[in-house]
mmCIF file of C-alpha atoms in Angstrom:
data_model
loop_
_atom_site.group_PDB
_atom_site.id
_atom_site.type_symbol
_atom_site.label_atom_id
_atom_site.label_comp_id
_atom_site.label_asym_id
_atom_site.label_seq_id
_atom_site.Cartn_x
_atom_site.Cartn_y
_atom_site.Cartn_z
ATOM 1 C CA UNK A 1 140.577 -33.948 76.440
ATOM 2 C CA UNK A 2 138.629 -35.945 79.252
ATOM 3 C CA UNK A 3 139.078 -39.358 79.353
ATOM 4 C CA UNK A 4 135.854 -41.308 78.064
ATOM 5 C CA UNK A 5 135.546 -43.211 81.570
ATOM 6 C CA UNK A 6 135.371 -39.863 83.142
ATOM 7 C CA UNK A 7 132.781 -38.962 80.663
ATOM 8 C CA UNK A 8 130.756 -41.502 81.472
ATOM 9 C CA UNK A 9 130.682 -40.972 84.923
ATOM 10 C CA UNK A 10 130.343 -37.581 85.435
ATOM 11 C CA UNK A 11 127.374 -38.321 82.770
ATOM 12 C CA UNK A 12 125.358 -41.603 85.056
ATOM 13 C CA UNK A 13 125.935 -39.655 87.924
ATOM 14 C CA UNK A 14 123.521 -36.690 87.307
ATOM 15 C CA UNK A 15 120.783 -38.799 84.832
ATOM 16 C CA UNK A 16 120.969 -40.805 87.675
ATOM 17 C CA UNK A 17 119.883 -38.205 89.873
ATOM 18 C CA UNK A 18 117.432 -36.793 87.770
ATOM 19 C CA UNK A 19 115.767 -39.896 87.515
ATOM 20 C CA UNK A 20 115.458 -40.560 91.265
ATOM 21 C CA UNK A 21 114.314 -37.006 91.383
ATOM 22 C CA UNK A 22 111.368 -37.762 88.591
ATOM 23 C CA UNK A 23 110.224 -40.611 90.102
ATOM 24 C CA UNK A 24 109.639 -39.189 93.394
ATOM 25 C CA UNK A 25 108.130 -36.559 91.803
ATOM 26 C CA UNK A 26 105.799 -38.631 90.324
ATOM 27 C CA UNK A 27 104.907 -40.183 93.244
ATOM 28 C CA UNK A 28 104.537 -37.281 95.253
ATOM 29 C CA UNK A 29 102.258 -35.822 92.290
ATOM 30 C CA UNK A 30 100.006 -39.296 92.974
ATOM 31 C CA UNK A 31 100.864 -40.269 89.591
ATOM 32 C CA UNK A 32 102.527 -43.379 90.698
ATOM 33 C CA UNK A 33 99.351 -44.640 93.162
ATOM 34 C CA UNK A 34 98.926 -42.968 96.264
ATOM 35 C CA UNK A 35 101.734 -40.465 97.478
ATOM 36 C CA UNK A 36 103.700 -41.832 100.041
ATOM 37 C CA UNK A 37 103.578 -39.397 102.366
ATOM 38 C CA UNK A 38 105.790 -40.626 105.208
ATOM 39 C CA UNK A 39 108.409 -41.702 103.138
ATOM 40 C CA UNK A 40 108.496 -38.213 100.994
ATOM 41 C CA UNK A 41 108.981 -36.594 104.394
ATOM 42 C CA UNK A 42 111.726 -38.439 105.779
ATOM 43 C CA UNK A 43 113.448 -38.976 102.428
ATOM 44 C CA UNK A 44 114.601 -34.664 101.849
ATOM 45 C CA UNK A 45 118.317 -35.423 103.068
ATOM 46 C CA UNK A 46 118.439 -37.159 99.609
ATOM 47 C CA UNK A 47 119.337 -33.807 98.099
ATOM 48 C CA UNK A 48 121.923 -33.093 100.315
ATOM 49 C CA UNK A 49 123.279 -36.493 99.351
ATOM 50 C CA UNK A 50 123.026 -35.440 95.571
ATOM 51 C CA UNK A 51 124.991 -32.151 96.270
ATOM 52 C CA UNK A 52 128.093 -33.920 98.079
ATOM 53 C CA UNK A 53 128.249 -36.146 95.367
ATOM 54 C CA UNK A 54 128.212 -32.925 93.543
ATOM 55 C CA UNK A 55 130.881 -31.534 94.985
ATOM 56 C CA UNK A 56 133.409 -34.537 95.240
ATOM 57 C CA UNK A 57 132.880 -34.973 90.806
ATOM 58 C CA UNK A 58 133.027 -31.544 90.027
ATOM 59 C CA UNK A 59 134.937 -29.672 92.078
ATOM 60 C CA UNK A 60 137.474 -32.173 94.473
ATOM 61 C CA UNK A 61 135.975 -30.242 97.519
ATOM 62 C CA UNK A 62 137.063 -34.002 99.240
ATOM 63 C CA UNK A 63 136.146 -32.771 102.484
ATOM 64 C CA UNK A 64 132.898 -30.824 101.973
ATOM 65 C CA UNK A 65 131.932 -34.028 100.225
ATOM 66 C CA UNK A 66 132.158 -35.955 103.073
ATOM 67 C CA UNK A 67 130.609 -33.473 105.508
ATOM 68 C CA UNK A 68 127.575 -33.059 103.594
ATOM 69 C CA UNK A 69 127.414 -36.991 102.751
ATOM 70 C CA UNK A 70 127.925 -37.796 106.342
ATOM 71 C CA UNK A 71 124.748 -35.377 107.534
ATOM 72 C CA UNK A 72 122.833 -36.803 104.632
ATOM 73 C CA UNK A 73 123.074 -40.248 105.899
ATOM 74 C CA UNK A 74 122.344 -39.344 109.694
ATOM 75 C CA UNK A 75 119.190 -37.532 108.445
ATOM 76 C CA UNK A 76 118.248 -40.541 106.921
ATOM 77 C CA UNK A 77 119.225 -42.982 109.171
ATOM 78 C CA UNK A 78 117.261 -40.770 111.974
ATOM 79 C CA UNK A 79 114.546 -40.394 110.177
ATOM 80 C CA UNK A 80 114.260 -43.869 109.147
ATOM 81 C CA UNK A 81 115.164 -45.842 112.145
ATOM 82 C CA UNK A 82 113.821 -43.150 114.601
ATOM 83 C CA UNK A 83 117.039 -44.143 116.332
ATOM 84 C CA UNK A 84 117.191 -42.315 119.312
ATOM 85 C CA UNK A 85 121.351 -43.000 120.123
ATOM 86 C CA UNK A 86 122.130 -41.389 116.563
ATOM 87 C CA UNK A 87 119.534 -38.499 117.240
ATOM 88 C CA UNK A 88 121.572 -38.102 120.436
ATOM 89 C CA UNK A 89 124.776 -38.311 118.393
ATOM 90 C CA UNK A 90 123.946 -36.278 115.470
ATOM 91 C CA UNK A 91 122.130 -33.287 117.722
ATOM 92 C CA UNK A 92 125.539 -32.872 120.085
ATOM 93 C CA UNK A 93 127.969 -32.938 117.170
ATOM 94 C CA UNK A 94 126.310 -31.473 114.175
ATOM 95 C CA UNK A 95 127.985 -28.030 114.500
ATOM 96 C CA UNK A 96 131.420 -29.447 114.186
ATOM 97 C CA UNK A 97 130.656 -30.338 110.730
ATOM 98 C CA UNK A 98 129.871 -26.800 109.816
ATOM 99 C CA UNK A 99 132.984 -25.189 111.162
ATOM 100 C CA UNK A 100 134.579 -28.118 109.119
ATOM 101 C CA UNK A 101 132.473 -27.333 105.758
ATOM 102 C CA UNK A 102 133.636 -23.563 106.766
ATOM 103 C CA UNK A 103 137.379 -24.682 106.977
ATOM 104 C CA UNK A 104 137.459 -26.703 103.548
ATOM 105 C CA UNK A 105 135.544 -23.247 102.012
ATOM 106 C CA UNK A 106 138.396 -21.309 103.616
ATOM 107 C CA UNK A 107 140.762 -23.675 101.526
ATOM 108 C CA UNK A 108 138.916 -24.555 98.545
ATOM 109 C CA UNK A 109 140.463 -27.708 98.463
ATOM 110 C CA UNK A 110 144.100 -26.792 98.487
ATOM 111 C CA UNK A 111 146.933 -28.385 100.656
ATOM 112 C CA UNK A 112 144.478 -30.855 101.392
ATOM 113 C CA UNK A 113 146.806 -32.631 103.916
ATOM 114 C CA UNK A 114 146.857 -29.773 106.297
ATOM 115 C CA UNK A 115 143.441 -28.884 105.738
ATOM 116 C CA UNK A 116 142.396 -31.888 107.601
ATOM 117 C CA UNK A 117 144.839 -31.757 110.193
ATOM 118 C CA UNK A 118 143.559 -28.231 111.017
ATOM 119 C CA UNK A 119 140.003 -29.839 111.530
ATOM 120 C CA UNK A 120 140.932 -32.510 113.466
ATOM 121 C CA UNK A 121 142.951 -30.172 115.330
ATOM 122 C CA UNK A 122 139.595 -27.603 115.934
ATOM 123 C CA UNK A 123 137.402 -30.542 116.242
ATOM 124 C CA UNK A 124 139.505 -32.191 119.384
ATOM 125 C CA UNK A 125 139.992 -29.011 120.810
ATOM 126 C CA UNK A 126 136.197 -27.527 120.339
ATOM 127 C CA UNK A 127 134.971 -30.324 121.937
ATOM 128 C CA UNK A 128 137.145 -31.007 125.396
ATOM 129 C CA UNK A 129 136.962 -27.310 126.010
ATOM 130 C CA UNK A 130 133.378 -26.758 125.799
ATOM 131 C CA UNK A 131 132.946 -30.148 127.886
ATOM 132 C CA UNK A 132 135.418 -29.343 130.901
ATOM 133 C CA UNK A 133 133.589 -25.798 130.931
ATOM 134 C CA UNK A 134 129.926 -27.659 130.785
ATOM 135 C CA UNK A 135 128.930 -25.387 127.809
ATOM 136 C CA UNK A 136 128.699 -28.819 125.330
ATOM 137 C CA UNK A 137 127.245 -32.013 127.510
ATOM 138 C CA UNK A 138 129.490 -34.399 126.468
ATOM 139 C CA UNK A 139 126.386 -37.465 125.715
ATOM 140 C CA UNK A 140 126.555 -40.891 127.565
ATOM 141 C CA UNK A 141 125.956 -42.572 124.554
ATOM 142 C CA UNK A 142 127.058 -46.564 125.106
ATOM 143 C CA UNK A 143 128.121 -47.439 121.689
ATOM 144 C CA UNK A 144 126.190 -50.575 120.431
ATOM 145 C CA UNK A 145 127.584 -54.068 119.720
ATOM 146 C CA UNK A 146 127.121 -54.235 115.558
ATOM 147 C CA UNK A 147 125.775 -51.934 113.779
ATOM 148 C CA UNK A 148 122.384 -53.847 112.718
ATOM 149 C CA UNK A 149 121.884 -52.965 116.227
ATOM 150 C CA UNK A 150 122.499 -49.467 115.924
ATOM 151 C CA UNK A 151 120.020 -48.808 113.016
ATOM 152 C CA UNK A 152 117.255 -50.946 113.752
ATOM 153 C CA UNK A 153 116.600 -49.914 117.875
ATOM 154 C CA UNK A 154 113.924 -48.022 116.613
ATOM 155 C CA UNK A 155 112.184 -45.721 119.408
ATOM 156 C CA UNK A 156 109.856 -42.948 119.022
ATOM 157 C CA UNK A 157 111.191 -41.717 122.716
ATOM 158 C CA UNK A 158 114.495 -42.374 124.518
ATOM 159 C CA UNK A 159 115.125 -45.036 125.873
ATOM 160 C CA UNK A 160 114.661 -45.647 129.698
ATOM 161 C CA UNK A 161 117.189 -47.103 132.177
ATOM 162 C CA UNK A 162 116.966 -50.561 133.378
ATOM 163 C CA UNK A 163 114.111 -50.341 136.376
ATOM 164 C CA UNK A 164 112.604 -47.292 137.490
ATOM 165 C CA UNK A 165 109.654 -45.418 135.374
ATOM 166 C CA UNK A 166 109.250 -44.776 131.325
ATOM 167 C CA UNK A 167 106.519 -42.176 129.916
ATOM 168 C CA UNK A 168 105.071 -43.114 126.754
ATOM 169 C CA UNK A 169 103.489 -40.601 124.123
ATOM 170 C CA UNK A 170 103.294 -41.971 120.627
ATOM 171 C CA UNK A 171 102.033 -39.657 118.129
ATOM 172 C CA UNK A 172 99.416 -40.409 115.665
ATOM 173 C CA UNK A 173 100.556 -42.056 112.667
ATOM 174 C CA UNK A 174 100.075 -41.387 109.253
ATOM 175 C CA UNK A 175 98.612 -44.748 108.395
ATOM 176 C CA UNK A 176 95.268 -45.670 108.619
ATOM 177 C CA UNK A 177 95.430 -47.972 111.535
ATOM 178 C CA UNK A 178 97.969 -48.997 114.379
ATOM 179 C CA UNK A 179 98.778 -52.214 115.509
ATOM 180 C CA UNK A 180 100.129 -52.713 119.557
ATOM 181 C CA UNK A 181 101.962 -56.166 120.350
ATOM 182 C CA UNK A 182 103.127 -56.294 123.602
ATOM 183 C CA UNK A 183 105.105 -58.958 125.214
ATOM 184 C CA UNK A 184 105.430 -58.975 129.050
ATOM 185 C CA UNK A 185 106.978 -61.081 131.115
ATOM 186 C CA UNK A 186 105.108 -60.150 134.578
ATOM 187 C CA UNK A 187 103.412 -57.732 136.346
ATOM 188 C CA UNK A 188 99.860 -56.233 135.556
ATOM 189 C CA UNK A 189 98.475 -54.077 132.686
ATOM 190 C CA UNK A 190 95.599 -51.815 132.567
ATOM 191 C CA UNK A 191 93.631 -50.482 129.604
ATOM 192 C CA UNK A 192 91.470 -47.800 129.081
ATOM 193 C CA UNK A 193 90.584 -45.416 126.343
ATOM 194 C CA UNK A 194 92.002 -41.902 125.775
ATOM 195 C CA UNK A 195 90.044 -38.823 124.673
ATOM 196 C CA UNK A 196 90.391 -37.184 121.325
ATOM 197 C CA UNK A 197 94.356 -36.073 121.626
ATOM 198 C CA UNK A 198 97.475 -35.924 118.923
ATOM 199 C CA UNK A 199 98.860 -39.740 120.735
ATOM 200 C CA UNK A 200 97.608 -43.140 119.574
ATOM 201 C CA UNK A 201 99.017 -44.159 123.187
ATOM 202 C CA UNK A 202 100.325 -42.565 126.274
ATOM 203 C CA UNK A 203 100.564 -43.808 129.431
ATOM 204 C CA UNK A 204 103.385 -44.910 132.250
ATOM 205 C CA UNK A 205 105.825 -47.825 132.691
ATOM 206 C CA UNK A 206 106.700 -49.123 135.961
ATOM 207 C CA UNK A 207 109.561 -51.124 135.634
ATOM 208 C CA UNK A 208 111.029 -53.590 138.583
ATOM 209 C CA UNK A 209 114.369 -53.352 139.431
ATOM 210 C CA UNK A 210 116.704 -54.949 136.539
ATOM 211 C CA UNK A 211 113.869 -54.966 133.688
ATOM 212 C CA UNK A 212 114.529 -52.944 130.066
ATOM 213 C CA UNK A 213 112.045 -51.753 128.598
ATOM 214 C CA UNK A 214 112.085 -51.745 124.617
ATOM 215 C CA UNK A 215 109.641 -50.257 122.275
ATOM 216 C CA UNK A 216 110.008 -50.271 118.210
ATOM 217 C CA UNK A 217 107.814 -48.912 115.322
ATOM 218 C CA UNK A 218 107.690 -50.022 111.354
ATOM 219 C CA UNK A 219 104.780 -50.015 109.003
ATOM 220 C CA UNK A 220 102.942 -52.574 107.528
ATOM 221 C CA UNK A 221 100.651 -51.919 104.238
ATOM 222 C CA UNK A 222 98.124 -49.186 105.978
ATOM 223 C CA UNK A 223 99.543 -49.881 109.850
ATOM 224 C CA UNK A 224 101.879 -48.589 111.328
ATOM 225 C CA UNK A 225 103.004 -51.416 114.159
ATOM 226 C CA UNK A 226 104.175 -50.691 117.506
ATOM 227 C CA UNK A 227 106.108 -53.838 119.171
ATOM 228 C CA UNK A 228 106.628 -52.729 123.256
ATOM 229 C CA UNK A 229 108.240 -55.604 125.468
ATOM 230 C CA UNK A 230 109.902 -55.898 128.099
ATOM 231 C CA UNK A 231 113.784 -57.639 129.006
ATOM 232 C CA UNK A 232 113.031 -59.762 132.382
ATOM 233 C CA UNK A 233 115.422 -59.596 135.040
ATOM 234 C CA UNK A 234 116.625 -63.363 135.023
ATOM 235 C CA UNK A 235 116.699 -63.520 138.603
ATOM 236 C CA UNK A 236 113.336 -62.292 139.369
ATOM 237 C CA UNK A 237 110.139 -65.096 138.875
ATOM 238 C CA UNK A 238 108.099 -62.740 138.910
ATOM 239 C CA UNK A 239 107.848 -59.098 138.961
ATOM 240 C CA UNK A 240 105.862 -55.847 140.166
ATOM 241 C CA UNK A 241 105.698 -53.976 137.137
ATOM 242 C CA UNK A 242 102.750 -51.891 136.104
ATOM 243 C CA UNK A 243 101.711 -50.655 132.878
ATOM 244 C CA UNK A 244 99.422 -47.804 132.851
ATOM 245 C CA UNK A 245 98.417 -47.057 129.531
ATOM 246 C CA UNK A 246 95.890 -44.917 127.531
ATOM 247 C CA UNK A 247 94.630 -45.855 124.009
ATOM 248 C CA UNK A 248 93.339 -43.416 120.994
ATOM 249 C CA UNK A 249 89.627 -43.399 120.100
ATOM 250 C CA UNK A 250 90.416 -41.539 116.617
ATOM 251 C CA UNK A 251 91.815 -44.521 114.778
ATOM 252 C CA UNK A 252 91.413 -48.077 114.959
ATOM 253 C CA UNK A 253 93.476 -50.396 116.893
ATOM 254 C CA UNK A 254 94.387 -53.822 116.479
ATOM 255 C CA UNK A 255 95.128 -54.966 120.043
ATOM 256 C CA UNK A 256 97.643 -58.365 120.896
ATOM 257 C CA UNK A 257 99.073 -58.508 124.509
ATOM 258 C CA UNK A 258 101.051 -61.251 126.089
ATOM 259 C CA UNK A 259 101.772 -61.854 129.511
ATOM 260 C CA UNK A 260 103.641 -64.784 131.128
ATOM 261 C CA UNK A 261 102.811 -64.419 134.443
ATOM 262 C CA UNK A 262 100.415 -61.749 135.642
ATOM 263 C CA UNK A 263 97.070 -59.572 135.327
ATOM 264 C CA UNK A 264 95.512 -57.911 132.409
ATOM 265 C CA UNK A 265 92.611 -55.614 132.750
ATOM 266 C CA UNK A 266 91.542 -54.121 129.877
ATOM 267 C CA UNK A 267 88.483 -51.683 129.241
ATOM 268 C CA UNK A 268 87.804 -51.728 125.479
ATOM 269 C CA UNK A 269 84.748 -49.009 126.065
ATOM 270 C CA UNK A 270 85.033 -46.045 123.496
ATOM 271 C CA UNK A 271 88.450 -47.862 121.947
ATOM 272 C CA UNK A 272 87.967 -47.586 117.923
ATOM 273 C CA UNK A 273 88.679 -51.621 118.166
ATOM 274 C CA UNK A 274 89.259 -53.427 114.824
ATOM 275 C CA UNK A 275 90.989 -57.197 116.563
ATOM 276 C CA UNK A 276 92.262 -57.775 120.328
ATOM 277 C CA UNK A 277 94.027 -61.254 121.413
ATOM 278 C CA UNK A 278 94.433 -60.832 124.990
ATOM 279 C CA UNK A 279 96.718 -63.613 126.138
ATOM 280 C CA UNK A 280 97.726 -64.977 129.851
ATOM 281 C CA UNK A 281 100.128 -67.913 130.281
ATOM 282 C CA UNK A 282 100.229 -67.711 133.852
ATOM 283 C CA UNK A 283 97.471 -65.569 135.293
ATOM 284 C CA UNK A 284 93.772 -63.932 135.321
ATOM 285 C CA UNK A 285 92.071 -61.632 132.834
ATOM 286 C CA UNK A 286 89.344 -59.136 132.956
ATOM 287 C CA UNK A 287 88.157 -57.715 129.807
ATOM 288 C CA UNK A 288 85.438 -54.730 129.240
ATOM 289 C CA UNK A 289 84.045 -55.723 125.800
ATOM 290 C CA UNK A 290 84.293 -53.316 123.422
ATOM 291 C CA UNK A 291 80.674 -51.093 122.326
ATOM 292 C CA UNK A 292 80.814 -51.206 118.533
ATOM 293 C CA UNK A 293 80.820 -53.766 116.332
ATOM 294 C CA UNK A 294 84.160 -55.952 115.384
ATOM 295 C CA UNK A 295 86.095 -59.232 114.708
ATOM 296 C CA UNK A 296 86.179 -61.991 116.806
ATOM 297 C CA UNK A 297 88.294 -61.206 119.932
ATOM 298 C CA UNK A 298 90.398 -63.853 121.044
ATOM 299 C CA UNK A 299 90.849 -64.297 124.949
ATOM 300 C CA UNK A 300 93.655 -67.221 125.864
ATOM 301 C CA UNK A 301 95.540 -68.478 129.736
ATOM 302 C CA UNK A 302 96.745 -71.271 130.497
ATOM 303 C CA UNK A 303 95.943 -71.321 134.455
ATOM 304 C CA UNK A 304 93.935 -68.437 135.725
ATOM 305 C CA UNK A 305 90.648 -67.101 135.384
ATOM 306 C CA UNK A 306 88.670 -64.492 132.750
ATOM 307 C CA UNK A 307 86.086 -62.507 133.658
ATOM 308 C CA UNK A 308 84.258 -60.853 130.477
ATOM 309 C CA UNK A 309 82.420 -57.410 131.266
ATOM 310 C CA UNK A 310 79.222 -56.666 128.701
ATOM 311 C CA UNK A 311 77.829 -53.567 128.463
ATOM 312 C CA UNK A 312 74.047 -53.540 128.118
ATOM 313 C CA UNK A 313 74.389 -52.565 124.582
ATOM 314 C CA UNK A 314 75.976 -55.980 123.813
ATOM 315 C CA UNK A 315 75.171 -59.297 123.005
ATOM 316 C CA UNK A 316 78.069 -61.660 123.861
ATOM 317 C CA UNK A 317 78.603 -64.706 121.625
ATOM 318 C CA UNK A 318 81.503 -66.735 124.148
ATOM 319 C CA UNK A 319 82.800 -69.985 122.316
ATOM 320 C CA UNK A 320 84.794 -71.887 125.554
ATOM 321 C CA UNK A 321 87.987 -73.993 124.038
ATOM 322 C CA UNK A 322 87.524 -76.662 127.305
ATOM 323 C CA UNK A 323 85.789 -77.481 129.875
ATOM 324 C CA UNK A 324 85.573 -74.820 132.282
ATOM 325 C CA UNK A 325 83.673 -73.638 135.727
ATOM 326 C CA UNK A 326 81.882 -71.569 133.870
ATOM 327 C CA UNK A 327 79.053 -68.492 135.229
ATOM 328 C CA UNK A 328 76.527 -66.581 133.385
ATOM 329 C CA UNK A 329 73.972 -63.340 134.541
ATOM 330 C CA UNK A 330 70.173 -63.881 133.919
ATOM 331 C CA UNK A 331 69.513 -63.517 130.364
ATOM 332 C CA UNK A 332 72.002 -66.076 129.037
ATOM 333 C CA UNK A 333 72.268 -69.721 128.560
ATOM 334 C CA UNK A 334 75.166 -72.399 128.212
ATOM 335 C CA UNK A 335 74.812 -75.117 125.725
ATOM 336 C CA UNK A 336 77.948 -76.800 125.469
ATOM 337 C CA UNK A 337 81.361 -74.568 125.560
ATOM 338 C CA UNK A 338 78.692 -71.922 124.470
ATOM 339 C CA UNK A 339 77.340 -69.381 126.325
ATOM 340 C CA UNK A 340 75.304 -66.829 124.281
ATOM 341 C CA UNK A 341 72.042 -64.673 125.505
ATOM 342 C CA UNK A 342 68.831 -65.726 125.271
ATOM 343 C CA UNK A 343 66.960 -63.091 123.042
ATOM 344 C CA UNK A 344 68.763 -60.245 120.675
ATOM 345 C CA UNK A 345 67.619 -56.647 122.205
ATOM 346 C CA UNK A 346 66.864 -54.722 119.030
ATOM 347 C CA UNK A 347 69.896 -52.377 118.339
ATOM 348 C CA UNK A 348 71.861 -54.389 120.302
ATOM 349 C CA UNK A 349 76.153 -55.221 118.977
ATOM 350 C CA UNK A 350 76.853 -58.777 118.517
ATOM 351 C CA UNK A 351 80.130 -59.883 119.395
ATOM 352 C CA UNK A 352 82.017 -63.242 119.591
ATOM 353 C CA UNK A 353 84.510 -63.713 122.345
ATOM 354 C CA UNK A 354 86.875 -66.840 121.800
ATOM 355 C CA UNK A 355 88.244 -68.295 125.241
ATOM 356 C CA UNK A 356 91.178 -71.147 124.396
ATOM 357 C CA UNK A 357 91.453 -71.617 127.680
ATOM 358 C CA UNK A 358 93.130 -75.075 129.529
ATOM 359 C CA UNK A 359 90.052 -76.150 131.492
ATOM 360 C CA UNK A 360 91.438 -75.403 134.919
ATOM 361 C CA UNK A 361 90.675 -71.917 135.809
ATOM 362 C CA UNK A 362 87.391 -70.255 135.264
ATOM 363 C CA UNK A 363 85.325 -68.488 132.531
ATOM 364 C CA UNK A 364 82.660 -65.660 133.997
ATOM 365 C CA UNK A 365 80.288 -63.829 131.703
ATOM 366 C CA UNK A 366 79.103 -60.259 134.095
ATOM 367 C CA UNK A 367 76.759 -57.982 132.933
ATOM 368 C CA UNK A 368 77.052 -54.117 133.380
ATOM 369 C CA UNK A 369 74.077 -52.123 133.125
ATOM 370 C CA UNK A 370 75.943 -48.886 132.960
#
C-alpha cells in the first residue's frame, strides 16, 4: 500500500498542474481581461516542464526528467530574458540532450549509475570530435560573473564587440506603444523617420574604440521599453561615435535621449510622436518638430545651443527656462522666456516646446516652409 505522503504528492502535483493549465486557459479565452498575448507565447515550454515532472513521479525516468526540465527552463529563460548568451548556448548544445533522452529510453531507467556514465562519456566525446573536425563551432561564449547577470542582459540581437559597428533591427512589439531611452556618453545622434516596415527601429551604431554598446527590452503596462546605452571608454573625454537610426511611423513613440557631451539632431517629421525629452549636458541640439499634435516636448543642455525647426503647419509655443540669446523668424514674438507666433493659421498644430536651458548658450526658433 502507498504511503499517504506519497499519496499526497503524486495527488498536488497534477491538480496543481491542472490548475495552472485552467487559468491560462482562461486567460487566453479573454475570460480573465485581455489575453496576454506575449506572455501565452513565450510561456509553451511550461508543458514540457509538466511532463518531466511527469516522468521523475511516475516512472523514475531520473534522467529524462532532467533533460526535459533542463530544455524547459532554457525555453523559458530565452524566451523571457531574450538572452542572447543562453540562445547561443542552448542552439549549439541542444542535440546532446536528445541523444541523452535516447540513451535513458534505451535503459528505461535501469543501472542508473552506468547509464550516466555512458552519457557523459558520448557527450565529451560528441562534442571534441565534431569541434577538432569544425563540423560543431565550439561558441565563444564568456561565461558571466553571477547569474542575475546572465538572465537579465536582455537583447533582441547579439551583442556587439567593444568598438567597431552594431546593426539594429527591433521588431514591432506587441504592445501598443514603445518607449526609447537612450543614454550616451558622446558622439552625435541623428533621427529620422522610417517608412511603413515590420521594425519599430533600425539603424547603425558606430562605436569608438573601447565603447560597449548595451541594449535591453521589458514591458511596461501597454509599452514595451527599449533602454540602449552605451559603456564609455574611461580614457577617452570624448568620443566619435555615431548613431544612425531610423524610427517607426506605425506606432507611437515616446522619445527620451541623453547625451553628455555631443550633438543630437533629430527630425520628428512623419514620427507617430506621443512625448520626446531631448537632453544635452554638454553640447548643441537641433530638433525638427514633430507635424501632428502631442504633449509637451521637453528640450534641456546645460552649455550649447538649440535650434528648433517648425514646419509651416505648426504653431510653436517655446517656454525658455533662463535667460537666453534668443532668435525668432517673422511671424513670432518674445514676451518674456516666451516666444510664441503672432496669429494661429487656421488648421494649423499647436505645440509647446519646453527649453530648461542654463542661460549661456542659445535658443533659435527657424521656420521651414517645406
Amino acid at each position: 500500500m502507498e504511503p499517504i505522503h506519497d499519496q499526497r504528492r503524486t495527488t498536488l502535483i497534477p491538480l496543481a498542474v491542472i490548475v495552472c493549465g485552467v487559468a491560462l486557459q482562461l486567460q487566453s479565452s479573454g475570460l480573465l481581461g485581455k489575453p496576454a498575448t506575449d506572455f501565452l507565447t513565450k510561456s509553451w515550454p511550461l508543458i514540457i516542464l509538466a511532463a518531466g515532472i511527469d516522468l521523475f513521479f511516475s516512472s523514475k525516468r531520473i534522467i529524462g526528467a532532467i533533460v526535459m526540465t533542463l530544455t524547459a527552463i532554457f525555453s523559458l529563460v530565452i524566451h523571457f530574458s531574450g538572452n542572447a548568451q543562453a540562445a547561443a548556448l542552448f542552439t549549439s548544445f541542444w542535440p546532446v540532450l536528445l541523444i541523452i533522452y535516447g540513451i535513458d529510453m534505451l535503459l528505461s531507467g535501469k543501472n542508473l549509475a552506468n547509464g550516466i556514465l555512458i552519457i557523459i562519456v558520448v557527450s565529451v566525446g560528441l562534442f571534441f570530435t565534431f569541434g577538432a573536425k569544425g563540423v560543431l563551432k565550439l561558441p565563444a561564449i564568456k561565461i558571466p560573473e553571477n547569474i542575475s547577470t546572465f538572465l537579465t542582459s536582455n537583447s533582441s540581437a547579439p551583442q556587439s564587440d567593444p568598438g567597431g559597428t552594431r546593426t539594429l533591427a527591433y521588431t514591432l512589439p506587441d504592445q501598443s506603444s514603445v518607449t526609447f531611452r537612450l543614454d550616451i556618453p558622446s558622439g552625435k545622434v541623428q533621427v529620422k523617420s522610417l517608412p511603413a516596415v515590420s521594425t519599430v527601429l533600425s539603424g547603425t551604431v558606430k562605436l569608438a574604440q573601447g565603447e560597449a554598446f548595451i541594449d535591453s527590452m521589458e514591458v511596461e503596462g501597454d509599452s514595451a521599453v527599449y533602454t540602449l546605452a552605451c559603456k564609455a571608454n574611461p580614457q577617452l573625454t570624448a568620443s566619435e561615435a555615431l548613431w544612425d537610426l531610423q524610427l517607426s511611423q506605425q506606432i507611437p513613440v515616446n522619445w527620451d535621449s541623453i547625451m553628455n557631451d555631443g550633438y543630437q539632431m533629430i527630425d520628428l517629421r512623419g514620427i507617430n510622436l506621443a512625448s520626446a525629452r531631448i537632453i544635452n549636458q554638454n553640447g548643441n541640439i537641433d530638433v525638427m518638430l514633430p507635424q501632428t499634435a502631442v504633449s509637451a516636448l521637453l528640450l534641456g543642455t546645460q552649455k550649447g545651443d538649440i535650434r528648433i525647426f517648425v514646419p509651416g503647419s505648426v504653431a510653436a509655443f517655446v517656454n525658455i527656462a533662463k535667460p537666453a540669446t534668443v532668435s525668432y523668424p517673422a511671424g513670432y514674438l518674445q514676451s518674456g522666456g516666451q516666444i510664441f507666433p503672432e496669429a494661429i493659421v487656421p488648421g494649423q498644430i499647436q505645440i509647446v516646446v519646453n527649453v530648461n536651458n542654463s542661460g549661456e548658450g542659445t535658443v533659435k526658433v527657424v521656420a521651414v516652409q517645406h
